[in-house]
Amino acid sequence: MKIIILGSGQVGSTVAHNLAALPNNDVTIIDPSESALRNLGSHLDVQTIVGNGASPSVLAAAGAADCDMLLALTRFDETNLVACKIAADVFNIPYRIARVRQTDYLEFDGGREDEAGTWQAFDVTETISPEQLVTERLAALLSYTSALQVLRFADDKARMVVLRAQSGGLLINRPIAEINGHLPENVDCQICAIYRNDRLIVPSAQTVIIEDDEICFLADSRHVKTIMRELRPNEQRTRRVMIAGGGNIGYRLAKQAEQLYDIKIIENNPARAHWLADNLNSALVLQGSATDENLLTEEYIDEIDVFLALTNDDENNIMSSLLAKDLGARRVVTIINRSRYVDLLEGNQIDIVVSPHLITIGGILAHIRHGDVAAIHPLRRGSAEAVEVVVHGTPETSALVGRRISEVRWPQGCHFAGLVRGETVVMGHKEDVVMMDGDHLIFFVSRRRVLPDLEKLIQVKVGFFG
């Protein structure tokens, strides 16, 4: 596949790294920065072109005439959208994916019922909105106070949750096989992976869970809180939330959650603070710095259930989070853009570190994998992934349809977690289940290099298309 990527920033370079590692991919990167491209080209097998990705002549020089996919991933919405329009009208590139940040482009329809957003006018095949993806992840974390990650699959019928086992959970110091003795009838789960001292344990029924294990499990979305009680003691539900930063993500989260929680949002810019006050209903807007100890104390930081640092400044987020934790906030969630900072901070004084780049990359990769890949979520800072695929075909045209789970030899490092069929969620340990056309399969993948093998399994033979 011939792919052109616009932008060599953290998102563009990471996507390029993923695509260049796969066989039969010819990747070209366009960026105005010659030094950034030189650094990227020195350790990746890619072609690089210096220039503006929205320029027809630059796209032509990159081989757009016979390109299969354009990934417009620069920091500038206008560049990404115009490049997609040129790719469609001038070069007839079949797939055009744009990274779009501004809500106006995504939601404004001009009052026409047949339009989903302004981006459609630019012939974009798919949009990736980093702010929306991050907001959805943060909203899920607010629902489960003790979770490290909450991932949604099959229109939120199933969820995969990552948390740390804690003394007081019903299953602590007991084998996994005993979980059924505690669960109500018709409640089930699949413990997909256990990380103990940063080493992966592939769980079996006899595996004993101990305190401080990092557990990854899949369950029906309606039963997640019941499963969590097996691994941690009951916790007080989230009521009071403080958000530091009223930018796109902070505003989106406050708007989405203000009817569910008591929300305070701190914004340093006076004009933006006024705008937030005008556009939010019940959230309390405070103008000031989230690193101001007096402000946090006056606003009863010691009574806050979840403090979220969501500004664009990593250092500010770190300092305000550490201060909030020291002053008594029960749980602290921080957005960090630099991947090295993520490794240093998570699990220490800061409870959860969210990487917008990793979340965005997962959203992009779901669109460019072969086969019907519905979702890809990075886990453990990108070293593992949760993958959702949809199977299609008949026993004659598919390697999976009509076969039992136990009959399939899954790639090594690819662990079957569960299956969603209609409204029913089936756990991976029920190996006699026969896969059918349209089933959503969910996997925990501990070795990312096996993903091409999984893609081959789910692909439909040519006969399926008549």
Short mmCIF file of C-alpha atoms in Angstrom, two decimals:
data_model
loop_
_atom_site.label_atom_id
_atom_site.label_comp_id
_atom_site.label_asym_id
_atom_site.label_seq_id
_atom_site.Cartn_x
_atom_site.Cartn_y
_atom_site.Cartn_z
CA MET A 1 0.00 0.00 0.00
CA LYS A 2 1.33 3.43 -0.94
CA ILE A 3 0.67 5.92 1.88
CA ILE A 4 1.41 9.64 2.17
CA ILE A 5 1.59 11.14 5.67
CA LEU A 6 1.41 14.89 6.24
CA GLY A 7 3.19 15.99 9.40
CA SER A 8 6.24 14.58 11.17
CA GLY A 9 5.20 15.56 14.70
CA GLN A 10 4.72 13.02 17.46
CA VAL A 11 1.50 11.64 15.97
CA GLY A 12 2.71 11.57 12.36
CA SER A 13 6.09 10.05 13.21
CA THR A 14 4.58 7.35 15.44
CA VAL A 15 2.03 6.38 12.79
CA ALA A 16 4.84 6.30 10.21
CA HIS A 17 6.84 4.02 12.50
CA ASN A 18 3.88 1.62 12.77
CA LEU A 19 3.17 1.58 9.04
CA ALA A 20 6.79 1.33 7.90
CA ALA A 21 7.23 -1.75 10.10
CA LEU A 22 4.49 -3.62 8.20
CA PRO A 23 5.36 -5.48 4.99
CA ASN A 24 4.38 -4.11 1.56
CA ASN A 25 3.88 -0.54 2.78
CA ASP A 26 5.51 2.33 0.86
CA VAL A 27 5.42 5.37 3.16
CA THR A 28 6.21 8.98 2.22
CA ILE A 29 6.21 11.81 4.79
CA ILE A 30 5.73 15.49 3.94
CA ASP A 31 6.67 18.26 6.40
CA PRO A 32 8.00 21.84 6.17
CA SER A 33 10.80 21.04 8.65
CA GLU A 34 13.88 19.66 6.92
CA SER A 35 15.61 18.82 10.22
CA ALA A 36 12.62 16.86 11.53
CA LEU A 37 12.44 14.84 8.31
CA ARG A 38 16.18 14.20 8.36
CA ASN A 39 15.93 12.81 11.88
CA LEU A 40 12.92 10.65 10.93
CA GLY A 41 14.48 9.35 7.72
CA SER A 42 17.64 8.32 9.54
CA HIS A 43 15.92 5.55 11.50
CA LEU A 44 12.82 4.70 9.41
CA ASP A 45 12.56 3.13 5.96
CA VAL A 46 10.46 5.97 4.54
CA GLN A 47 10.73 8.63 1.88
CA THR A 48 10.69 12.27 2.98
CA ILE A 49 9.74 15.45 1.13
CA VAL A 50 10.17 18.99 2.46
CA GLY A 51 7.17 21.22 1.78
CA ASN A 52 3.56 22.15 2.49
CA GLY A 53 1.28 19.10 2.31
CA ALA A 54 -1.59 21.21 0.97
CA SER A 55 0.42 22.12 -2.12
CA PRO A 56 -0.61 20.17 -5.28
CA SER A 57 2.95 20.22 -6.63
CA VAL A 58 4.34 18.84 -3.37
CA LEU A 59 1.71 16.08 -3.31
CA ALA A 60 2.53 15.27 -6.93
CA ALA A 61 6.22 15.01 -6.08
CA ALA A 62 5.31 12.59 -3.27
CA GLY A 63 3.59 10.27 -5.74
CA ALA A 64 -0.03 11.20 -5.05
CA ALA A 65 -1.06 10.11 -8.55
CA ASP A 66 -0.78 6.43 -7.59
CA CYS A 67 -1.28 6.74 -3.82
CA ASP A 68 -3.74 4.51 -1.91
CA MET A 69 -4.15 6.59 1.26
CA LEU A 70 -3.52 10.11 2.53
CA LEU A 71 -3.10 10.67 6.28
CA ALA A 72 -3.28 14.42 6.95
CA LEU A 73 -1.94 14.61 10.51
CA THR A 74 -0.43 18.10 10.83
CA ARG A 75 -1.32 20.40 13.73
CA PHE A 76 -3.30 22.67 11.39
CA ASP A 77 -6.90 21.74 10.54
CA GLU A 78 -6.95 23.92 7.42
CA THR A 79 -3.85 22.24 5.97
CA ASN A 80 -5.31 18.80 6.64
CA LEU A 81 -8.71 19.58 5.13
CA VAL A 82 -7.41 21.34 2.03
CA ALA A 83 -4.93 18.51 1.41
CA CYS A 84 -7.79 15.98 1.52
CA LYS A 85 -9.83 18.04 -0.96
CA ILE A 86 -6.89 18.22 -3.38
CA ALA A 87 -6.19 14.51 -2.87
CA ALA A 88 -9.78 13.70 -3.85
CA ASP A 89 -10.33 16.11 -6.75
CA VAL A 90 -6.89 16.24 -8.34
CA PHE A 91 -5.29 12.87 -7.55
CA ASN A 92 -8.30 10.62 -6.86
CA ILE A 93 -6.69 9.11 -3.72
CA PRO A 94 -9.28 6.56 -2.43
CA TYR A 95 -8.82 7.00 1.35
CA ARG A 96 -8.33 10.42 2.95
CA ILE A 97 -8.08 10.70 6.73
CA ALA A 98 -7.77 14.12 8.39
CA ARG A 99 -6.82 15.05 11.92
CA VAL A 100 -9.35 17.76 12.89
CA ARG A 101 -9.32 19.60 16.20
CA GLN A 102 -11.79 22.51 15.88
CA THR A 103 -15.36 21.73 16.90
CA ASP A 104 -16.64 24.07 14.17
CA TYR A 105 -15.38 21.79 11.42
CA LEU A 106 -16.71 18.68 13.12
CA GLU A 107 -20.16 19.80 14.21
CA PHE A 108 -21.29 22.90 12.30
CA ASP A 109 -23.78 21.86 9.58
CA GLY A 110 -25.13 25.21 8.43
CA GLY A 111 -28.64 24.14 9.43
CA ARG A 112 -28.81 21.44 6.74
CA GLU A 113 -30.11 18.14 8.03
CA ASP A 114 -28.19 16.10 5.46
CA GLU A 115 -24.79 17.37 6.62
CA ALA A 116 -22.92 15.91 9.61
CA GLY A 117 -20.26 18.60 9.68
CA THR A 118 -18.28 21.11 7.61
CA TRP A 119 -15.47 18.57 7.11
CA GLN A 120 -17.63 16.70 4.59
CA ALA A 121 -17.24 19.60 2.16
CA PHE A 122 -13.53 18.72 1.89
CA ASP A 123 -14.13 15.11 0.71
CA VAL A 124 -12.58 13.64 3.86
CA THR A 125 -13.17 9.89 4.19
CA GLU A 126 -12.65 9.82 7.97
CA THR A 127 -11.85 12.41 10.63
CA ILE A 128 -9.75 11.91 13.73
CA SER A 129 -10.51 14.35 16.56
CA PRO A 130 -7.85 14.06 19.30
CA GLU A 131 -9.84 16.22 21.72
CA GLN A 132 -12.98 14.11 21.33
CA LEU A 133 -11.08 10.82 21.74
CA VAL A 134 -9.35 12.08 24.89
CA THR A 135 -12.62 13.48 26.30
CA GLU A 136 -14.33 10.10 25.85
CA ARG A 137 -11.44 8.36 27.65
CA LEU A 138 -11.56 10.84 30.56
CA ALA A 139 -15.35 10.58 30.87
CA ALA A 140 -15.03 6.80 31.14
CA LEU A 141 -12.42 7.17 33.89
CA LEU A 142 -14.76 9.41 35.89
CA SER A 143 -17.32 6.58 35.90
CA TYR A 144 -14.84 4.17 37.53
CA THR A 145 -12.75 6.02 40.08
CA SER A 146 -10.17 3.28 40.66
CA ALA A 147 -9.61 2.25 37.01
CA LEU A 148 -6.37 3.01 35.18
CA GLN A 149 -8.00 2.60 31.76
CA VAL A 150 -11.54 2.02 30.52
CA LEU A 151 -11.98 0.99 26.88
CA ARG A 152 -15.31 0.64 25.08
CA PHE A 153 -16.13 -1.91 22.38
CA ALA A 154 -19.08 -2.78 20.10
CA ASP A 155 -21.03 0.44 20.71
CA ASP A 156 -20.19 0.25 24.43
CA LYS A 157 -21.79 -3.18 24.93
CA ALA A 158 -18.48 -4.46 26.34
CA ARG A 159 -15.73 -2.70 28.27
CA MET A 160 -12.13 -3.59 28.99
CA VAL A 161 -10.88 -2.22 32.29
CA VAL A 162 -7.33 -1.98 33.62
CA LEU A 163 -6.90 -1.58 37.38
CA ARG A 164 -4.53 -2.41 40.21
CA ALA A 165 -5.60 -5.18 42.61
CA GLN A 166 -5.91 -3.98 46.19
CA SER A 167 -6.32 -5.63 49.59
CA GLY A 168 -10.01 -5.96 50.38
CA GLY A 169 -11.03 -7.29 46.96
CA LEU A 170 -12.90 -10.60 47.17
CA LEU A 171 -10.51 -12.41 44.82
CA ILE A 172 -7.21 -11.25 46.30
CA ASN A 173 -4.92 -14.19 47.22
CA ARG A 174 -7.34 -16.60 45.56
CA PRO A 175 -7.27 -18.40 42.19
CA ILE A 176 -9.27 -16.92 39.32
CA ALA A 177 -11.45 -20.07 39.23
CA GLU A 178 -13.13 -18.92 42.45
CA ILE A 179 -14.55 -15.75 40.89
CA ASN A 180 -17.75 -17.52 39.83
CA GLY A 181 -18.51 -18.28 43.47
CA HIS A 182 -18.85 -14.56 44.19
CA LEU A 183 -20.59 -13.32 41.05
CA PRO A 184 -24.38 -13.14 40.62
CA GLU A 185 -26.02 -15.41 38.07
CA ASN A 186 -25.48 -14.32 34.43
CA VAL A 187 -22.54 -12.09 35.39
CA ASP A 188 -19.22 -13.12 33.85
CA CYS A 189 -15.83 -11.69 32.93
CA GLN A 190 -12.59 -12.59 31.19
CA ILE A 191 -9.34 -11.70 32.92
CA CYS A 192 -7.19 -11.13 29.84
CA ALA A 193 -3.80 -10.29 31.33
CA ILE A 194 -1.98 -9.74 34.61
CA TYR A 195 1.16 -7.64 34.93
CA ARG A 196 3.19 -8.40 38.04
CA ASN A 197 6.34 -6.35 38.58
CA ASP A 198 5.98 -5.23 34.94
CA ARG A 199 6.06 -8.81 33.67
CA LEU A 200 3.12 -10.30 31.76
CA ILE A 201 1.32 -13.32 33.20
CA VAL A 202 -1.14 -15.01 30.83
CA PRO A 203 -3.83 -16.01 33.36
CA SER A 204 -5.38 -19.44 33.75
CA ALA A 205 -8.11 -20.66 36.11
CA GLN A 206 -5.41 -21.59 38.65
CA THR A 207 -3.62 -18.22 38.60
CA VAL A 208 -3.68 -16.55 42.04
CA ILE A 209 -4.19 -12.77 42.05
CA ILE A 210 -2.11 -10.88 44.59
CA GLU A 211 -2.17 -7.31 45.82
CA ASP A 212 -0.68 -4.72 43.44
CA ASP A 213 -1.17 -6.88 40.32
CA GLU A 214 -2.19 -4.82 37.30
CA ILE A 215 -5.29 -6.60 35.98
CA CYS A 216 -6.87 -6.26 32.55
CA PHE A 217 -10.39 -7.71 32.24
CA LEU A 218 -13.29 -7.66 29.78
CA ALA A 219 -16.95 -7.66 30.84
CA ASP A 220 -20.44 -6.69 29.77
CA SER A 221 -20.60 -2.91 30.35
CA ARG A 222 -23.51 -3.37 32.76
CA HIS A 223 -21.45 -5.63 35.03
CA VAL A 224 -18.12 -3.80 35.25
CA LYS A 225 -18.63 -2.40 38.76
CA THR A 226 -19.61 -5.85 40.05
CA ILE A 227 -16.37 -7.31 38.62
CA MET A 228 -14.28 -4.49 40.08
CA ARG A 229 -15.43 -5.46 43.60
CA GLU A 230 -13.63 -8.78 43.08
CA LEU A 231 -10.33 -6.94 42.72
CA ARG A 232 -10.64 -3.86 44.94
CA PRO A 233 -12.67 -2.85 48.02
CA ASN A 234 -15.79 -0.77 47.45
CA GLU A 235 -14.96 2.88 46.91
CA GLN A 236 -16.99 6.05 47.43
CA ARG A 237 -18.55 7.13 44.14
CA THR A 238 -17.28 10.23 42.37
CA ARG A 239 -19.22 13.38 43.23
CA ARG A 240 -16.83 16.35 43.24
CA VAL A 241 -14.57 16.97 40.23
CA MET A 242 -12.06 19.76 39.66
CA ILE A 243 -10.68 20.43 36.18
CA ALA A 244 -7.52 22.49 35.65
CA GLY A 245 -7.60 23.98 32.17
CA GLY A 246 -10.57 25.26 30.19
CA GLY A 247 -9.28 24.52 26.71
CA ASN A 248 -11.03 22.27 24.20
CA ILE A 249 -10.67 19.11 26.30
CA GLY A 250 -11.46 20.74 29.64
CA TYR A 251 -14.55 22.43 28.21
CA ARG A 252 -15.79 19.29 26.40
CA LEU A 253 -15.41 17.19 29.54
CA ALA A 254 -17.10 19.77 31.78
CA LYS A 255 -20.00 20.16 29.31
CA GLN A 256 -20.46 16.41 29.09
CA ALA A 257 -20.19 15.70 32.82
CA GLU A 258 -21.69 18.76 34.54
CA GLN A 259 -25.10 17.09 34.92
CA LEU A 260 -23.52 14.06 36.62
CA TYR A 261 -20.99 15.64 39.00
CA ASP A 262 -20.32 18.83 40.95
CA ILE A 263 -17.67 20.40 38.70
CA LYS A 264 -15.26 23.24 39.28
CA ILE A 265 -13.08 24.34 36.34
CA ILE A 266 -9.99 26.56 36.74
CA GLU A 267 -8.89 28.70 33.77
CA ASN A 268 -6.02 31.18 33.89
CA ASN A 269 -7.02 33.28 30.86
CA PRO A 270 -9.67 35.85 31.92
CA ALA A 271 -11.36 36.02 28.48
CA ARG A 272 -11.55 32.24 28.22
CA ALA A 273 -12.88 32.02 31.79
CA HIS A 274 -15.71 34.41 30.88
CA TRP A 275 -16.48 32.36 27.76
CA LEU A 276 -16.62 29.16 29.83
CA ALA A 277 -18.98 30.79 32.33
CA ASP A 278 -21.30 31.79 29.47
CA ASN A 279 -21.26 28.35 27.82
CA LEU A 280 -21.45 26.01 30.80
CA ASN A 281 -24.65 25.52 32.76
CA SER A 282 -23.96 24.28 36.29
CA ALA A 283 -20.16 24.02 36.41
CA LEU A 284 -18.43 26.64 38.58
CA VAL A 285 -15.74 28.55 36.63
CA LEU A 286 -12.77 29.94 38.58
CA GLN A 287 -10.28 32.36 37.02
CA GLY A 288 -6.76 31.70 38.27
CA SER A 289 -3.83 29.30 38.26
CA ALA A 290 -4.20 25.64 39.21
CA THR A 291 -0.72 25.85 40.76
CA ASP A 292 -1.94 28.50 43.22
CA GLU A 293 -1.98 26.73 46.59
CA ASN A 294 -4.23 29.36 48.16
CA LEU A 295 -6.84 29.01 45.40
CA LEU A 296 -6.89 25.22 45.69
CA THR A 297 -7.19 25.40 49.47
CA GLU A 298 -9.98 27.99 49.33
CA GLU A 299 -11.89 25.73 46.92
CA TYR A 300 -11.63 22.75 49.31
CA ILE A 301 -9.24 20.63 47.27
CA ASP A 302 -9.17 18.13 50.15
CA GLU A 303 -12.83 17.29 49.41
CA ILE A 304 -12.31 16.73 45.66
CA ASP A 305 -12.82 13.14 44.48
CA VAL A 306 -11.03 13.55 41.12
CA PHE A 307 -8.65 16.33 40.06
CA LEU A 308 -7.88 16.48 36.32
CA ALA A 309 -4.98 18.56 34.93
CA LEU A 310 -5.92 19.19 31.28
CA THR A 311 -3.91 22.21 30.11
CA ASN A 312 -1.57 22.17 27.09
CA ASP A 313 1.49 22.56 29.31
CA ASP A 314 2.99 19.30 30.61
CA GLU A 315 4.98 20.98 33.37
CA ASN A 316 1.95 22.93 34.59
CA ASN A 317 -0.12 19.75 34.61
CA ILE A 318 2.52 17.88 36.59
CA MET A 319 2.98 20.63 39.19
CA SER A 320 -0.76 21.24 39.70
CA SER A 321 -1.39 17.49 39.99
CA LEU A 322 1.35 16.98 42.57
CA LEU A 323 0.10 19.98 44.53
CA ALA A 324 -3.52 18.79 44.40
CA LYS A 325 -2.52 15.32 45.59
CA ASP A 326 -0.42 16.75 48.41
CA LEU A 327 -3.33 18.96 49.51
CA GLY A 328 -5.71 16.01 49.75
CA ALA A 329 -7.38 15.33 46.38
CA ARG A 330 -8.43 11.67 46.42
CA ARG A 331 -7.48 10.83 42.83
CA VAL A 332 -5.42 12.74 40.26
CA VAL A 333 -5.55 12.38 36.46
CA THR A 334 -3.06 14.22 34.28
CA ILE A 335 -2.66 14.78 30.53
CA ILE A 336 0.96 14.42 29.45
CA ASN A 337 2.14 14.80 25.85
CA ARG A 338 5.79 13.79 26.23
CA SER A 339 6.00 10.00 26.20
CA ARG A 340 9.08 9.96 28.43
CA TYR A 341 7.17 11.85 31.13
CA VAL A 342 4.39 9.25 30.97
CA ASP A 343 6.82 6.46 31.84
CA LEU A 344 8.26 8.43 34.75
CA LEU A 345 5.05 9.60 36.39
CA GLU A 346 2.29 7.01 36.10
CA GLY A 347 1.56 5.05 39.24
CA ASN A 348 3.66 7.25 41.52
CA GLN A 349 2.12 10.38 43.09
CA ILE A 350 -0.04 10.87 39.99
CA ASP A 351 -2.67 8.13 39.79
CA ILE A 352 -3.38 8.14 36.04
CA VAL A 353 -1.41 9.68 33.19
CA VAL A 354 -3.30 10.07 29.90
CA SER A 355 -1.33 10.41 26.66
CA PRO A 356 -3.35 12.21 23.94
CA HIS A 357 -0.87 11.08 21.30
CA LEU A 358 -1.23 7.39 22.13
CA ILE A 359 -5.04 7.68 22.13
CA THR A 360 -5.00 9.52 18.79
CA ILE A 361 -2.65 6.99 17.23
CA GLY A 362 -4.95 4.16 18.30
CA GLY A 363 -7.86 5.90 16.55
CA ILE A 364 -5.83 6.34 13.36
CA LEU A 365 -4.52 2.78 13.28
CA ALA A 366 -8.06 1.39 13.50
CA HIS A 367 -8.79 3.07 10.14
CA ILE A 368 -5.71 1.85 8.32
CA ARG A 369 -5.40 -1.78 9.38
CA HIS A 370 -6.35 -4.42 6.86
CA GLY A 371 -9.61 -6.32 7.34
CA ASP A 372 -12.57 -5.02 9.33
CA VAL A 373 -10.77 -3.59 12.38
CA ALA A 374 -13.28 -1.61 14.43
CA ALA A 375 -11.01 -0.31 17.21
CA ILE A 376 -7.40 -0.34 18.40
CA HIS A 377 -6.53 0.95 21.87
CA PRO A 378 -2.90 1.19 23.05
CA LEU A 379 -2.24 -0.36 26.48
CA ARG A 380 0.73 -0.03 28.81
CA ARG A 381 2.10 3.04 27.05
CA GLY A 382 1.79 1.44 23.63
CA SER A 383 3.62 -1.83 24.31
CA ALA A 384 0.34 -3.80 24.05
CA GLU A 385 -3.03 -3.23 22.38
CA ALA A 386 -6.70 -4.05 22.76
CA VAL A 387 -8.17 -4.79 19.34
CA GLU A 388 -11.77 -5.16 18.15
CA VAL A 389 -12.44 -6.83 14.79
CA VAL A 390 -15.64 -7.75 12.95
CA VAL A 391 -15.79 -11.09 11.14
CA HIS A 392 -17.62 -11.47 7.84
CA GLY A 393 -18.39 -14.19 5.33
CA THR A 394 -19.34 -17.83 5.34
CA PRO A 395 -17.48 -21.00 6.35
CA GLU A 396 -16.28 -21.16 2.72
CA THR A 397 -14.95 -17.60 2.51
CA SER A 398 -13.76 -16.95 6.09
CA ALA A 399 -11.14 -18.64 8.24
CA LEU A 400 -13.26 -17.89 11.33
CA VAL A 401 -17.00 -18.04 10.51
CA GLY A 402 -18.49 -21.41 11.46
CA ARG A 403 -15.55 -22.41 13.67
CA ARG A 404 -15.39 -22.78 17.44
CA ILE A 405 -13.08 -20.49 19.40
CA SER A 406 -11.07 -23.54 20.51
CA GLU A 407 -10.49 -24.63 16.91
CA VAL A 408 -8.62 -21.49 15.87
CA ARG A 409 -4.88 -21.24 16.29
CA TRP A 410 -4.54 -17.59 17.24
CA PRO A 411 -1.17 -15.87 16.63
CA GLN A 412 1.21 -16.14 19.59
CA GLY A 413 0.74 -13.12 21.84
CA CYS A 414 -2.84 -12.59 20.62
CA HIS A 415 -5.25 -13.54 23.43
CA PHE A 416 -8.96 -13.90 22.70
CA ALA A 417 -10.92 -11.88 25.28
CA GLY A 418 -14.53 -12.06 24.21
CA LEU A 419 -17.20 -11.83 21.55
CA VAL A 420 -20.18 -9.51 21.10
CA ARG A 421 -23.16 -10.73 19.07
CA GLY A 422 -26.11 -8.38 19.00
CA GLU A 423 -26.80 -7.52 22.64
CA THR A 424 -24.99 -10.60 23.99
CA VAL A 425 -21.43 -10.49 25.36
CA VAL A 426 -19.65 -13.87 25.49
CA MET A 427 -16.41 -14.28 27.43
CA GLY A 428 -13.28 -15.81 25.91
CA HIS A 429 -13.18 -18.81 28.25
CA LYS A 430 -16.35 -20.18 26.60
CA GLU A 431 -14.35 -21.84 23.85
CA ASP A 432 -17.19 -23.93 22.39
CA VAL A 433 -18.92 -20.84 20.98
CA VAL A 434 -19.13 -20.91 17.16
CA MET A 435 -18.25 -17.61 15.45
CA MET A 436 -20.83 -16.12 13.07
CA ASP A 437 -20.93 -13.44 10.39
CA GLY A 438 -21.08 -10.00 12.02
CA ASP A 439 -19.59 -11.04 15.38
CA HIS A 440 -17.33 -8.49 17.11
CA LEU A 441 -14.21 -10.21 18.45
CA ILE A 442 -12.10 -8.52 21.13
CA PHE A 443 -8.43 -9.37 21.74
CA PHE A 444 -5.66 -8.46 24.15
CA VAL A 445 -2.49 -8.33 22.03
CA SER A 446 0.74 -8.44 24.04
CA ARG A 447 3.00 -8.50 20.96
CA ARG A 448 2.12 -5.81 18.44
CA ARG A 449 4.15 -7.48 15.69
CA VAL A 450 1.54 -10.27 15.44
CA LEU A 451 -1.21 -7.88 14.29
CA PRO A 452 -0.59 -8.56 10.57
CA ASP A 453 -1.19 -12.28 11.27
CA LEU A 454 -4.49 -11.43 13.00
CA GLU A 455 -5.47 -9.23 10.06
CA LYS A 456 -4.93 -12.14 7.67
CA LEU A 457 -7.20 -14.35 9.78
CA ILE A 458 -10.14 -11.94 9.62
CA GLN A 459 -9.84 -11.11 5.92
CA VAL A 460 -12.54 -12.52 3.66
CA LYS A 461 -11.61 -14.49 0.55
CA VAL A 462 -12.42 -12.96 -2.82
CA GLY A 463 -15.42 -15.28 -3.29
CA PHE A 464 -17.29 -13.35 -0.58
CA PHE A 465 -17.68 -10.42 -2.96
CA GLY A 466 -19.28 -12.55 -5.69
#
